[in-house]
Amino acid sequence: MAEKNRVRKIISSSAKILATVLIIAFLVERLGWESIVNTVRGANPGWLAAAVGIFFVSVIIGVVQWQLLLANRGLDLPFARSFKLYYVGMFFNNFIMGGIVGDAVKVTSIRSQDGKGKIGLAATVLDRFAGLWAMCGFAVVGSIILLNRGMLTHGRITTAVIALFAAFALFAGIMLFLMSKPLQNIFFSVTGRFPICQKFRVKEMLSEMLIEAQDYKLLASVAVLAILTQFLRISVHVLTAASLGLLTPENFQYFFIFVPIIAMLMTIPLPFGAREAFGGVLFALAGFPPEEAVIMGFLASLIGIAVSSLGGIFFVTGKIYNKG
């Protein structure tokens, strides 16, 4: 069984790497290598440096948010360890080409060293959920503003916005479940009838993630931190656009719609280049130059990869797991 799992992982990783190479090769052929080099060379290094700094600040705030959720669940981690684990998680999420591998690494470390894997999982899921909720909120507000101005006329953009509103409704339903005792009782009474739910201890795991509706201090703190973190992450893309000379007073609002959509794609284990190409298509539909829009997405991703590479150093040099 272990051998089959190992072979499956090797095949999966190889497929992702191959897909990444093919996507990048297609984009290079489509855009032209000379055009890509000239665009990157023309980028303003000052704006890119500001984007790197903004991303690092967003990481610090993200660490505080995750640490706060861990403490609320009953696990007080020193800031230094929280910082290292958070960075290691970012490193794996970026270098395993998307998905939630980094989140699993953080939870596994907590389970190994502290024996509180369920608390680590609950806090990490809530942390990810808060970030997506904040991103989706930005996107919905931005979409409403543009709809009122009559600026979302392209069919594909309108479809993306509709999907965004559906995602916001889904997140609202999840939040309502996390805070509503009657809904929780109904859900657990139904799932308790299925043996598979009992086998995987669904009630036990979800109970760790429930939020007390009267815990206003936690909700307010997490909401503020999540909004600030995701605002800074969006700002990284805005500054990247500014470095390429693409930012104007007429188009900056699109970043608050499209970047959240791209962020949601990051929860799916897509090969590197797929979400950047998709983001380039969205921005191109909004009137950005197609070639520069794709390059802008890659530069923003490379900034995240560069900053999170510190997590690789922490993983190699630090004690992430106990032996065994």
PDB file of C-alpha atoms in Angstrom:
ATOM      1  CA  MET A   1       0.000   0.000   0.000  1.00  0.00           C
ATOM      2  CA  ALA A   2       2.799   2.392   0.937  1.00  0.00           C
ATOM      3  CA  GLU A   3       4.566   1.596  -2.331  1.00  0.00           C
ATOM      4  CA  LYS A   4       1.393   2.345  -4.311  1.00  0.00           C
ATOM      5  CA  ASN A   5       0.964   5.674  -2.537  1.00  0.00           C
ATOM      6  CA  ARG A   6       4.587   6.566  -3.240  1.00  0.00           C
ATOM      7  CA  VAL A   7       4.198   5.727  -6.936  1.00  0.00           C
ATOM      8  CA  ARG A   8       0.951   7.704  -7.084  1.00  0.00           C
ATOM      9  CA  LYS A   9       2.640  10.765  -5.545  1.00  0.00           C
ATOM     10  CA  ILE A  10       5.557  10.497  -7.985  1.00  0.00           C
ATOM     11  CA  ILE A  11       3.167  10.277 -10.944  1.00  0.00           C
ATOM     12  CA  SER A  12       1.090  13.200  -9.631  1.00  0.00           C
ATOM     13  CA  SER A  13       4.149  15.408  -9.049  1.00  0.00           C
ATOM     14  CA  SER A  14       5.598  14.507 -12.450  1.00  0.00           C
ATOM     15  CA  ALA A  15       2.302  15.358 -14.143  1.00  0.00           C
ATOM     16  CA  LYS A  16       2.216  18.770 -12.432  1.00  0.00           C
ATOM     17  CA  ILE A  17       5.801  19.510 -13.415  1.00  0.00           C
ATOM     18  CA  LEU A  18       5.113  18.485 -17.013  1.00  0.00           C
ATOM     19  CA  ALA A  19       1.956  20.628 -17.091  1.00  0.00           C
ATOM     20  CA  THR A  20       3.921  23.581 -15.694  1.00  0.00           C
ATOM     21  CA  VAL A  21       6.610  23.225 -18.363  1.00  0.00           C
ATOM     22  CA  LEU A  22       4.010  22.954 -21.128  1.00  0.00           C
ATOM     23  CA  ILE A  23       2.072  25.998 -19.885  1.00  0.00           C
ATOM     24  CA  ILE A  24       5.204  28.139 -19.598  1.00  0.00           C
ATOM     25  CA  ALA A  25       6.450  26.951 -23.009  1.00  0.00           C
ATOM     26  CA  PHE A  26       3.083  27.816 -24.562  1.00  0.00           C
ATOM     27  CA  LEU A  27       3.076  31.282 -22.971  1.00  0.00           C
ATOM     28  CA  VAL A  28       6.672  31.971 -24.035  1.00  0.00           C
ATOM     29  CA  GLU A  29       5.836  30.975 -27.602  1.00  0.00           C
ATOM     30  CA  ARG A  30       2.619  32.999 -27.550  1.00  0.00           C
ATOM     31  CA  LEU A  31       4.098  36.157 -26.006  1.00  0.00           C
ATOM     32  CA  GLY A  32       7.597  35.921 -27.432  1.00  0.00           C
ATOM     33  CA  TRP A  33      10.723  35.596 -25.302  1.00  0.00           C
ATOM     34  CA  GLU A  34      12.104  38.965 -26.405  1.00  0.00           C
ATOM     35  CA  SER A  35       8.850  40.698 -25.512  1.00  0.00           C
ATOM     36  CA  ILE A  36       8.828  39.073 -22.070  1.00  0.00           C
ATOM     37  CA  VAL A  37      12.440  40.061 -21.360  1.00  0.00           C
ATOM     38  CA  ASN A  38      11.881  43.640 -22.508  1.00  0.00           C
ATOM     39  CA  THR A  39       8.736  43.969 -20.370  1.00  0.00           C
ATOM     40  CA  VAL A  40      10.449  42.613 -17.261  1.00  0.00           C
ATOM     41  CA  ARG A  41      13.520  44.791 -17.834  1.00  0.00           C
ATOM     42  CA  GLY A  42      11.271  47.820 -18.091  1.00  0.00           C
ATOM     43  CA  ALA A  43       9.699  47.141 -14.700  1.00  0.00           C
ATOM     44  CA  ASN A  44      10.328  49.830 -12.099  1.00  0.00           C
ATOM     45  CA  PRO A  45      12.490  48.210  -9.373  1.00  0.00           C
ATOM     46  CA  GLY A  46      11.219  50.675  -6.759  1.00  0.00           C
ATOM     47  CA  TRP A  47       7.628  49.514  -7.145  1.00  0.00           C
ATOM     48  CA  LEU A  48       8.729  45.866  -7.102  1.00  0.00           C
ATOM     49  CA  ALA A  49      10.740  46.439  -3.911  1.00  0.00           C
ATOM     50  CA  ALA A  50       7.662  48.053  -2.353  1.00  0.00           C
ATOM     51  CA  ALA A  51       5.594  45.004  -3.372  1.00  0.00           C
ATOM     52  CA  VAL A  52       8.110  42.691  -1.672  1.00  0.00           C
ATOM     53  CA  GLY A  53       7.959  44.800   1.504  1.00  0.00           C
ATOM     54  CA  ILE A  54       4.150  44.873   1.471  1.00  0.00           C
ATOM     55  CA  PHE A  55       3.991  41.106   1.029  1.00  0.00           C
ATOM     56  CA  PHE A  56       6.335  40.583   3.994  1.00  0.00           C
ATOM     57  CA  VAL A  57       4.184  42.846   6.190  1.00  0.00           C
ATOM     58  CA  SER A  58       1.103  40.855   5.164  1.00  0.00           C
ATOM     59  CA  VAL A  59       2.872  37.689   6.274  1.00  0.00           C
ATOM     60  CA  ILE A  60       3.564  39.171   9.723  1.00  0.00           C
ATOM     61  CA  ILE A  61      -0.102  40.081  10.129  1.00  0.00           C
ATOM     62  CA  GLY A  62      -1.103  36.623   8.874  1.00  0.00           C
ATOM     63  CA  VAL A  63       1.098  35.031  11.538  1.00  0.00           C
ATOM     64  CA  VAL A  64      -0.607  37.099  14.241  1.00  0.00           C
ATOM     65  CA  GLN A  65      -4.031  36.012  12.941  1.00  0.00           C
ATOM     66  CA  TRP A  66      -3.093  32.318  12.912  1.00  0.00           C
ATOM     67  CA  GLN A  67      -1.490  32.595  16.370  1.00  0.00           C
ATOM     68  CA  LEU A  68      -4.652  34.247  17.704  1.00  0.00           C
ATOM     69  CA  LEU A  69      -6.839  31.406  16.377  1.00  0.00           C
ATOM     70  CA  LEU A  70      -4.485  28.797  17.848  1.00  0.00           C
ATOM     71  CA  ALA A  71      -4.615  30.522  21.242  1.00  0.00           C
ATOM     72  CA  ASN A  72      -8.416  30.669  21.098  1.00  0.00           C
ATOM     73  CA  ARG A  73      -8.499  26.917  20.437  1.00  0.00           C
ATOM     74  CA  GLY A  74      -6.205  26.305  23.423  1.00  0.00           C
ATOM     75  CA  LEU A  75      -2.683  26.259  21.988  1.00  0.00           C
ATOM     76  CA  ASP A  76      -0.319  29.139  22.808  1.00  0.00           C
ATOM     77  CA  LEU A  77       2.661  29.068  20.461  1.00  0.00           C
ATOM     78  CA  PRO A  78       5.571  31.510  20.781  1.00  0.00           C
ATOM     79  CA  PHE A  79       5.602  34.066  17.973  1.00  0.00           C
ATOM     80  CA  ALA A  80       8.979  32.833  16.708  1.00  0.00           C
ATOM     81  CA  ARG A  81       7.686  29.278  16.217  1.00  0.00           C
ATOM     82  CA  SER A  82       4.401  30.490  14.726  1.00  0.00           C
ATOM     83  CA  PHE A  83       6.389  32.665  12.324  1.00  0.00           C
ATOM     84  CA  LYS A  84       8.585  29.761  11.213  1.00  0.00           C
ATOM     85  CA  LEU A  85       5.686  27.325  10.789  1.00  0.00           C
ATOM     86  CA  TYR A  86       3.645  29.893   8.877  1.00  0.00           C
ATOM     87  CA  TYR A  87       6.572  30.550   6.559  1.00  0.00           C
ATOM     88  CA  VAL A  88       7.190  26.831   6.045  1.00  0.00           C
ATOM     89  CA  GLY A  89       3.533  26.449   5.095  1.00  0.00           C
ATOM     90  CA  MET A  90       3.800  29.277   2.566  1.00  0.00           C
ATOM     91  CA  PHE A  91       6.938  27.728   1.124  1.00  0.00           C
ATOM     92  CA  PHE A  92       5.237  24.392   0.483  1.00  0.00           C
ATOM     93  CA  ASN A  93       2.060  25.998  -0.867  1.00  0.00           C
ATOM     94  CA  ASN A  94       4.142  27.937  -3.412  1.00  0.00           C
ATOM     95  CA  PHE A  95       6.644  25.266  -4.378  1.00  0.00           C
ATOM     96  CA  ILE A  96       4.208  22.343  -4.549  1.00  0.00           C
ATOM     97  CA  MET A  97       2.359  24.394  -7.172  1.00  0.00           C
ATOM     98  CA  GLY A  98      -0.730  25.384  -5.230  1.00  0.00           C
ATOM     99  CA  GLY A  99      -3.057  23.452  -3.001  1.00  0.00           C
ATOM    100  CA  ILE A 100      -3.005  23.127   0.768  1.00  0.00           C
ATOM    101  CA  VAL A 101       0.165  21.081   1.251  1.00  0.00           C
ATOM    102  CA  GLY A 102       1.679  23.826   3.383  1.00  0.00           C
ATOM    103  CA  ASP A 103      -1.334  23.805   5.694  1.00  0.00           C
ATOM    104  CA  ALA A 104      -0.901  20.063   6.156  1.00  0.00           C
ATOM    105  CA  VAL A 105       2.780  20.566   7.013  1.00  0.00           C
ATOM    106  CA  LYS A 106       1.887  23.080   9.737  1.00  0.00           C
ATOM    107  CA  VAL A 107      -0.774  20.828  11.239  1.00  0.00           C
ATOM    108  CA  THR A 108       1.509  17.794  11.138  1.00  0.00           C
ATOM    109  CA  SER A 109       4.239  19.698  12.960  1.00  0.00           C
ATOM    110  CA  ILE A 110       1.822  20.773  15.698  1.00  0.00           C
ATOM    111  CA  ARG A 111       0.546  17.231  16.024  1.00  0.00           C
ATOM    112  CA  SER A 112       4.090  15.864  16.204  1.00  0.00           C
ATOM    113  CA  GLN A 113       5.522  18.331  18.703  1.00  0.00           C
ATOM    114  CA  ASP A 114       2.479  19.382  20.724  1.00  0.00           C
ATOM    115  CA  GLY A 115       0.089  16.451  20.344  1.00  0.00           C
ATOM    116  CA  LYS A 116      -2.729  18.838  19.360  1.00  0.00           C
ATOM    117  CA  GLY A 117      -3.260  18.098  15.708  1.00  0.00           C
ATOM    118  CA  LYS A 118      -7.003  18.733  15.818  1.00  0.00           C
ATOM    119  CA  ILE A 119      -6.485  22.177  17.303  1.00  0.00           C
ATOM    120  CA  GLY A 120      -3.859  22.937  14.669  1.00  0.00           C
ATOM    121  CA  LEU A 121      -6.195  21.769  11.918  1.00  0.00           C
ATOM    122  CA  ALA A 122      -9.131  23.781  13.246  1.00  0.00           C
ATOM    123  CA  ALA A 123      -7.110  26.999  13.582  1.00  0.00           C
ATOM    124  CA  THR A 124      -5.504  26.541  10.154  1.00  0.00           C
ATOM    125  CA  VAL A 125      -8.830  25.885   8.420  1.00  0.00           C
ATOM    126  CA  LEU A 126     -10.405  28.897  10.139  1.00  0.00           C
ATOM    127  CA  ASP A 127      -7.373  30.998   9.179  1.00  0.00           C
ATOM    128  CA  ARG A 128      -7.720  29.976   5.526  1.00  0.00           C
ATOM    129  CA  PHE A 129     -11.484  30.508   5.654  1.00  0.00           C
ATOM    130  CA  ALA A 130     -11.085  34.017   7.117  1.00  0.00           C
ATOM    131  CA  GLY A 131      -8.668  34.934   4.336  1.00  0.00           C
ATOM    132  CA  LEU A 132     -10.974  33.676   1.590  1.00  0.00           C
ATOM    133  CA  TRP A 133     -13.933  35.381   3.246  1.00  0.00           C
ATOM    134  CA  ALA A 134     -12.073  38.714   3.288  1.00  0.00           C
ATOM    135  CA  MET A 135     -10.961  38.310  -0.334  1.00  0.00           C
ATOM    136  CA  CYS A 136     -14.478  37.445  -1.411  1.00  0.00           C
ATOM    137  CA  GLY A 137     -15.814  40.474   0.471  1.00  0.00           C
ATOM    138  CA  PHE A 138     -13.424  42.778  -1.402  1.00  0.00           C
ATOM    139  CA  ALA A 139     -14.492  41.212  -4.682  1.00  0.00           C
ATOM    140  CA  VAL A 140     -18.202  41.530  -3.988  1.00  0.00           C
ATOM    141  CA  VAL A 141     -17.885  45.203  -2.982  1.00  0.00           C
ATOM    142  CA  GLY A 142     -15.761  45.933  -6.055  1.00  0.00           C
ATOM    143  CA  SER A 143     -18.226  44.109  -8.299  1.00  0.00           C
ATOM    144  CA  ILE A 144     -21.172  46.065  -6.917  1.00  0.00           C
ATOM    145  CA  ILE A 145     -19.359  49.360  -7.554  1.00  0.00           C
ATOM    146  CA  LEU A 146     -18.499  48.396 -11.130  1.00  0.00           C
ATOM    147  CA  LEU A 147     -21.999  47.061 -11.787  1.00  0.00           C
ATOM    148  CA  ASN A 148     -23.465  50.369 -10.654  1.00  0.00           C
ATOM    149  CA  ARG A 149     -21.092  52.163 -13.015  1.00  0.00           C
ATOM    150  CA  GLY A 150     -22.027  49.829 -15.876  1.00  0.00           C
ATOM    151  CA  MET A 151     -18.399  48.789 -16.344  1.00  0.00           C
ATOM    152  CA  LEU A 152     -18.904  45.000 -16.222  1.00  0.00           C
ATOM    153  CA  THR A 153     -20.316  44.491 -19.689  1.00  0.00           C
ATOM    154  CA  HIS A 154     -18.147  41.643 -20.982  1.00  0.00           C
ATOM    155  CA  GLY A 155     -19.923  38.290 -20.792  1.00  0.00           C
ATOM    156  CA  ARG A 156     -17.009  36.333 -19.348  1.00  0.00           C
ATOM    157  CA  ILE A 157     -16.300  38.941 -16.689  1.00  0.00           C
ATOM    158  CA  THR A 158     -19.974  38.967 -15.730  1.00  0.00           C
ATOM    159  CA  THR A 159     -19.873  35.170 -15.395  1.00  0.00           C
ATOM    160  CA  ALA A 160     -16.847  35.423 -13.130  1.00  0.00           C
ATOM    161  CA  VAL A 161     -18.645  37.996 -10.968  1.00  0.00           C
ATOM    162  CA  ILE A 162     -21.737  35.772 -10.710  1.00  0.00           C
ATOM    163  CA  ALA A 163     -19.512  32.893  -9.598  1.00  0.00           C
ATOM    164  CA  LEU A 164     -17.991  35.229  -7.037  1.00  0.00           C
ATOM    165  CA  PHE A 165     -21.375  36.108  -5.576  1.00  0.00           C
ATOM    166  CA  ALA A 166     -22.172  32.382  -5.390  1.00  0.00           C
ATOM    167  CA  ALA A 167     -18.908  31.810  -3.514  1.00  0.00           C
ATOM    168  CA  PHE A 168     -19.763  34.657  -1.140  1.00  0.00           C
ATOM    169  CA  ALA A 169     -23.155  33.075  -0.448  1.00  0.00           C
ATOM    170  CA  LEU A 170     -21.434  29.737   0.203  1.00  0.00           C
ATOM    171  CA  PHE A 171     -18.990  31.350   2.650  1.00  0.00           C
ATOM    172  CA  ALA A 172     -21.887  33.112   4.366  1.00  0.00           C
ATOM    173  CA  GLY A 173     -23.613  29.751   4.792  1.00  0.00           C
ATOM    174  CA  ILE A 174     -20.459  28.211   6.268  1.00  0.00           C
ATOM    175  CA  MET A 175     -20.062  31.132   8.680  1.00  0.00           C
ATOM    176  CA  LEU A 176     -23.697  30.797   9.723  1.00  0.00           C
ATOM    177  CA  PHE A 177     -23.136  27.092  10.403  1.00  0.00           C
ATOM    178  CA  LEU A 178     -20.008  27.778  12.461  1.00  0.00           C
ATOM    179  CA  MET A 179     -21.935  30.175  14.701  1.00  0.00           C
ATOM    180  CA  SER A 180     -25.465  28.706  14.821  1.00  0.00           C
ATOM    181  CA  LYS A 181     -26.199  25.998  17.391  1.00  0.00           C
ATOM    182  CA  PRO A 182     -29.535  24.932  15.782  1.00  0.00           C
ATOM    183  CA  LEU A 183     -27.882  24.421  12.385  1.00  0.00           C
ATOM    184  CA  GLN A 184     -25.045  22.490  14.004  1.00  0.00           C
ATOM    185  CA  ASN A 185     -27.490  20.217  15.833  1.00  0.00           C
ATOM    186  CA  ILE A 186     -29.400  19.484  12.618  1.00  0.00           C
ATOM    187  CA  PHE A 187     -26.183  18.824  10.680  1.00  0.00           C
ATOM    188  CA  PHE A 188     -24.687  16.521  13.310  1.00  0.00           C
ATOM    189  CA  SER A 189     -27.958  14.615  13.782  1.00  0.00           C
ATOM    190  CA  VAL A 190     -28.018  13.886  10.026  1.00  0.00           C
ATOM    191  CA  THR A 191     -24.325  13.031   9.607  1.00  0.00           C
ATOM    192  CA  GLY A 192     -24.407  10.905  12.778  1.00  0.00           C
ATOM    193  CA  ARG A 193     -26.580   8.387  10.927  1.00  0.00           C
ATOM    194  CA  PHE A 194     -23.869   7.625   8.385  1.00  0.00           C
ATOM    195  CA  PRO A 195     -21.149   5.169   9.459  1.00  0.00           C
ATOM    196  CA  ILE A 196     -18.556   6.828   7.223  1.00  0.00           C
ATOM    197  CA  CYS A 197     -19.000  10.122   9.109  1.00  0.00           C
ATOM    198  CA  GLN A 198     -18.495   8.295  12.397  1.00  0.00           C
ATOM    199  CA  LYS A 199     -15.450   6.507  11.030  1.00  0.00           C
ATOM    200  CA  PHE A 200     -13.742   9.766  10.073  1.00  0.00           C
ATOM    201  CA  ARG A 201     -14.963  11.481  13.269  1.00  0.00           C
ATOM    202  CA  VAL A 202     -16.617  14.302  11.352  1.00  0.00           C
ATOM    203  CA  LYS A 203     -18.423  15.690  14.408  1.00  0.00           C
ATOM    204  CA  GLU A 204     -15.277  15.622  16.516  1.00  0.00           C
ATOM    205  CA  MET A 205     -13.229  17.436  13.887  1.00  0.00           C
ATOM    206  CA  LEU A 206     -15.841  20.062  13.026  1.00  0.00           C
ATOM    207  CA  SER A 207     -16.577  20.740  16.693  1.00  0.00           C
ATOM    208  CA  GLU A 208     -13.044  22.084  17.026  1.00  0.00           C
ATOM    209  CA  MET A 209     -13.821  24.704  14.367  1.00  0.00           C
ATOM    210  CA  LEU A 210     -17.073  26.034  15.818  1.00  0.00           C
ATOM    211  CA  ILE A 211     -17.154  29.658  16.882  1.00  0.00           C
ATOM    212  CA  GLU A 212     -19.083  30.993  19.844  1.00  0.00           C
ATOM    213  CA  ALA A 213     -21.397  33.719  18.556  1.00  0.00           C
ATOM    214  CA  GLN A 214     -20.800  35.775  21.701  1.00  0.00           C
ATOM    215  CA  ASP A 215     -17.038  35.784  21.195  1.00  0.00           C
ATOM    216  CA  TYR A 216     -17.160  39.217  19.595  1.00  0.00           C
ATOM    217  CA  LYS A 217     -13.578  40.065  20.496  1.00  0.00           C
ATOM    218  CA  LEU A 218     -12.181  37.092  18.551  1.00  0.00           C
ATOM    219  CA  LEU A 219     -14.474  37.650  15.579  1.00  0.00           C
ATOM    220  CA  ALA A 220     -13.648  41.350  15.405  1.00  0.00           C
ATOM    221  CA  SER A 221      -9.905  40.781  15.752  1.00  0.00           C
ATOM    222  CA  VAL A 222      -9.794  38.050  13.114  1.00  0.00           C
ATOM    223  CA  ALA A 223     -11.986  40.085  10.755  1.00  0.00           C
ATOM    224  CA  VAL A 224      -9.733  43.146  11.003  1.00  0.00           C
ATOM    225  CA  LEU A 225      -6.539  41.109  10.597  1.00  0.00           C
ATOM    226  CA  ALA A 226      -7.946  39.120   7.655  1.00  0.00           C
ATOM    227  CA  ILE A 227      -9.142  42.263   5.857  1.00  0.00           C
ATOM    228  CA  LEU A 228      -5.808  44.002   6.386  1.00  0.00           C
ATOM    229  CA  THR A 229      -3.807  40.933   5.298  1.00  0.00           C
ATOM    230  CA  GLN A 230      -5.783  40.415   2.116  1.00  0.00           C
ATOM    231  CA  PHE A 231      -5.795  44.140   1.319  1.00  0.00           C
ATOM    232  CA  LEU A 232      -1.998  44.047   1.413  1.00  0.00           C
ATOM    233  CA  ARG A 233      -1.930  40.903  -0.766  1.00  0.00           C
ATOM    234  CA  ILE A 234      -4.078  42.691  -3.340  1.00  0.00           C
ATOM    235  CA  SER A 235      -1.775  45.696  -3.041  1.00  0.00           C
ATOM    236  CA  VAL A 236       1.142  43.490  -4.113  1.00  0.00           C
ATOM    237  CA  HIS A 237      -0.579  42.982  -7.467  1.00  0.00           C
ATOM    238  CA  VAL A 238      -1.417  46.694  -7.690  1.00  0.00           C
ATOM    239  CA  LEU A 239       2.231  47.651  -7.094  1.00  0.00           C
ATOM    240  CA  THR A 240       3.369  45.035  -9.609  1.00  0.00           C
ATOM    241  CA  ALA A 241       1.064  46.621 -12.183  1.00  0.00           C
ATOM    242  CA  ALA A 242       2.463  50.044 -11.283  1.00  0.00           C
ATOM    243  CA  SER A 243       5.997  48.757 -11.872  1.00  0.00           C
ATOM    244  CA  LEU A 244       4.998  47.816 -15.426  1.00  0.00           C
ATOM    245  CA  GLY A 245       3.177  51.078 -16.051  1.00  0.00           C
ATOM    246  CA  LEU A 246      -0.219  49.342 -16.236  1.00  0.00           C
ATOM    247  CA  LEU A 247      -1.943  51.005 -13.274  1.00  0.00           C
ATOM    248  CA  THR A 248      -4.403  53.827 -13.976  1.00  0.00           C
ATOM    249  CA  PRO A 249      -7.186  55.489 -11.957  1.00  0.00           C
ATOM    250  CA  GLU A 250      -9.691  53.789 -14.252  1.00  0.00           C
ATOM    251  CA  ASN A 251      -8.515  50.186 -13.819  1.00  0.00           C
ATOM    252  CA  PHE A 252      -7.237  49.792 -10.231  1.00  0.00           C
ATOM    253  CA  GLN A 253     -10.652  48.572  -8.988  1.00  0.00           C
ATOM    254  CA  TYR A 254     -10.378  45.442 -11.133  1.00  0.00           C
ATOM    255  CA  PHE A 255      -7.603  44.186  -8.846  1.00  0.00           C
ATOM    256  CA  PHE A 256     -10.105  43.935  -5.991  1.00  0.00           C
ATOM    257  CA  ILE A 257     -12.238  41.596  -8.110  1.00  0.00           C
ATOM    258  CA  PHE A 258      -9.777  39.494 -10.067  1.00  0.00           C
ATOM    259  CA  VAL A 259      -7.075  38.947  -7.431  1.00  0.00           C
ATOM    260  CA  PRO A 260      -9.587  37.266  -5.056  1.00  0.00           C
ATOM    261  CA  ILE A 261     -10.667  34.963  -7.886  1.00  0.00           C
ATOM    262  CA  ILE A 262      -7.008  34.049  -8.468  1.00  0.00           C
ATOM    263  CA  ALA A 263      -6.548  33.548  -4.717  1.00  0.00           C
ATOM    264  CA  MET A 264      -9.406  31.056  -4.629  1.00  0.00           C
ATOM    265  CA  LEU A 265      -7.740  29.102  -7.419  1.00  0.00           C
ATOM    266  CA  MET A 266      -4.669  28.764  -5.176  1.00  0.00           C
ATOM    267  CA  THR A 267      -6.606  26.302  -2.994  1.00  0.00           C
ATOM    268  CA  ILE A 268      -6.650  23.943  -5.993  1.00  0.00           C
ATOM    269  CA  PRO A 269      -3.419  22.026  -6.755  1.00  0.00           C
ATOM    270  CA  LEU A 270      -2.959  23.578 -10.189  1.00  0.00           C
ATOM    271  CA  PRO A 271       0.434  23.628 -11.907  1.00  0.00           C
ATOM    272  CA  PHE A 272       2.437  26.834 -11.744  1.00  0.00           C
ATOM    273  CA  GLY A 273       1.422  29.111 -14.573  1.00  0.00           C
ATOM    274  CA  ALA A 274      -2.209  28.025 -14.810  1.00  0.00           C
ATOM    275  CA  ARG A 275      -3.643  30.582 -12.413  1.00  0.00           C
ATOM    276  CA  GLU A 276      -1.272  33.271 -13.738  1.00  0.00           C
ATOM    277  CA  ALA A 277      -2.476  32.627 -17.283  1.00  0.00           C
ATOM    278  CA  PHE A 278      -6.110  32.655 -16.125  1.00  0.00           C
ATOM    279  CA  GLY A 279      -5.524  35.915 -14.271  1.00  0.00           C
ATOM    280  CA  GLY A 280      -3.936  37.384 -17.388  1.00  0.00           C
ATOM    281  CA  VAL A 281      -7.060  36.481 -19.363  1.00  0.00           C
ATOM    282  CA  LEU A 282      -9.321  38.188 -16.803  1.00  0.00           C
ATOM    283  CA  PHE A 283      -7.261  41.388 -16.791  1.00  0.00           C
ATOM    284  CA  ALA A 284      -7.054  41.332 -20.584  1.00  0.00           C
ATOM    285  CA  LEU A 285     -10.853  41.172 -20.761  1.00  0.00           C
ATOM    286  CA  ALA A 286     -10.915  44.304 -18.587  1.00  0.00           C
ATOM    287  CA  GLY A 287      -8.774  46.174 -21.093  1.00  0.00           C
ATOM    288  CA  PHE A 288      -5.225  45.456 -19.933  1.00  0.00           C
ATOM    289  CA  PRO A 289      -2.665  44.636 -22.667  1.00  0.00           C
ATOM    290  CA  PRO A 290      -2.794  40.811 -22.890  1.00  0.00           C
ATOM    291  CA  GLU A 291       0.964  40.169 -22.888  1.00  0.00           C
ATOM    292  CA  GLU A 292       1.691  42.561 -20.031  1.00  0.00           C
ATOM    293  CA  ALA A 293      -1.283  41.218 -18.044  1.00  0.00           C
ATOM    294  CA  VAL A 294       0.141  37.681 -18.075  1.00  0.00           C
ATOM    295  CA  ILE A 295       3.647  38.895 -17.193  1.00  0.00           C
ATOM    296  CA  MET A 296       2.147  40.956 -14.354  1.00  0.00           C
ATOM    297  CA  GLY A 297       0.602  37.796 -12.894  1.00  0.00           C
ATOM    298  CA  PHE A 298       3.888  35.918 -13.071  1.00  0.00           C
ATOM    299  CA  LEU A 299       5.797  38.779 -11.437  1.00  0.00           C
ATOM    300  CA  ALA A 300       3.295  38.934  -8.574  1.00  0.00           C
ATOM    301  CA  SER A 301       3.627  35.163  -8.062  1.00  0.00           C
ATOM    302  CA  LEU A 302       7.412  35.365  -8.183  1.00  0.00           C
ATOM    303  CA  ILE A 303       7.333  38.009  -5.447  1.00  0.00           C
ATOM    304  CA  GLY A 304       5.356  35.615  -3.255  1.00  0.00           C
ATOM    305  CA  ILE A 305       7.738  32.774  -4.052  1.00  0.00           C
ATOM    306  CA  ALA A 306      10.790  34.927  -3.308  1.00  0.00           C
ATOM    307  CA  VAL A 307       9.436  36.034   0.074  1.00  0.00           C
ATOM    308  CA  SER A 308       8.235  32.546   1.055  1.00  0.00           C
ATOM    309  CA  SER A 309      11.583  30.958   0.131  1.00  0.00           C
ATOM    310  CA  LEU A 310      12.654  31.850   3.671  1.00  0.00           C
ATOM    311  CA  GLY A 311      10.312  29.053   4.743  1.00  0.00           C
ATOM    312  CA  GLY A 312      12.486  26.574   2.856  1.00  0.00           C
ATOM    313  CA  ILE A 313      15.461  27.675   4.941  1.00  0.00           C
ATOM    314  CA  PHE A 314      13.429  27.251   8.132  1.00  0.00           C
ATOM    315  CA  PHE A 315      12.345  23.786   7.007  1.00  0.00           C
ATOM    316  CA  VAL A 316      15.860  22.611   6.178  1.00  0.00           C
ATOM    317  CA  THR A 317      17.631  24.127   9.172  1.00  0.00           C
ATOM    318  CA  GLY A 318      14.908  23.961  11.829  1.00  0.00           C
ATOM    319  CA  LYS A 319      13.287  21.220  13.856  1.00  0.00           C
ATOM    320  CA  ILE A 320       9.861  20.976  12.274  1.00  0.00           C
ATOM    321  CA  TYR A 321       8.985  17.469  13.409  1.00  0.00           C
ATOM    322  CA  ASN A 322       9.991  15.251  16.272  1.00  0.00           C
ATOM    323  CA  LYS A 323      11.641  12.005  15.248  1.00  0.00           C
ATOM    324  CA  GLY A 324       9.000   9.391  14.623  1.00  0.00           C
TER     325      GLY A 324
END
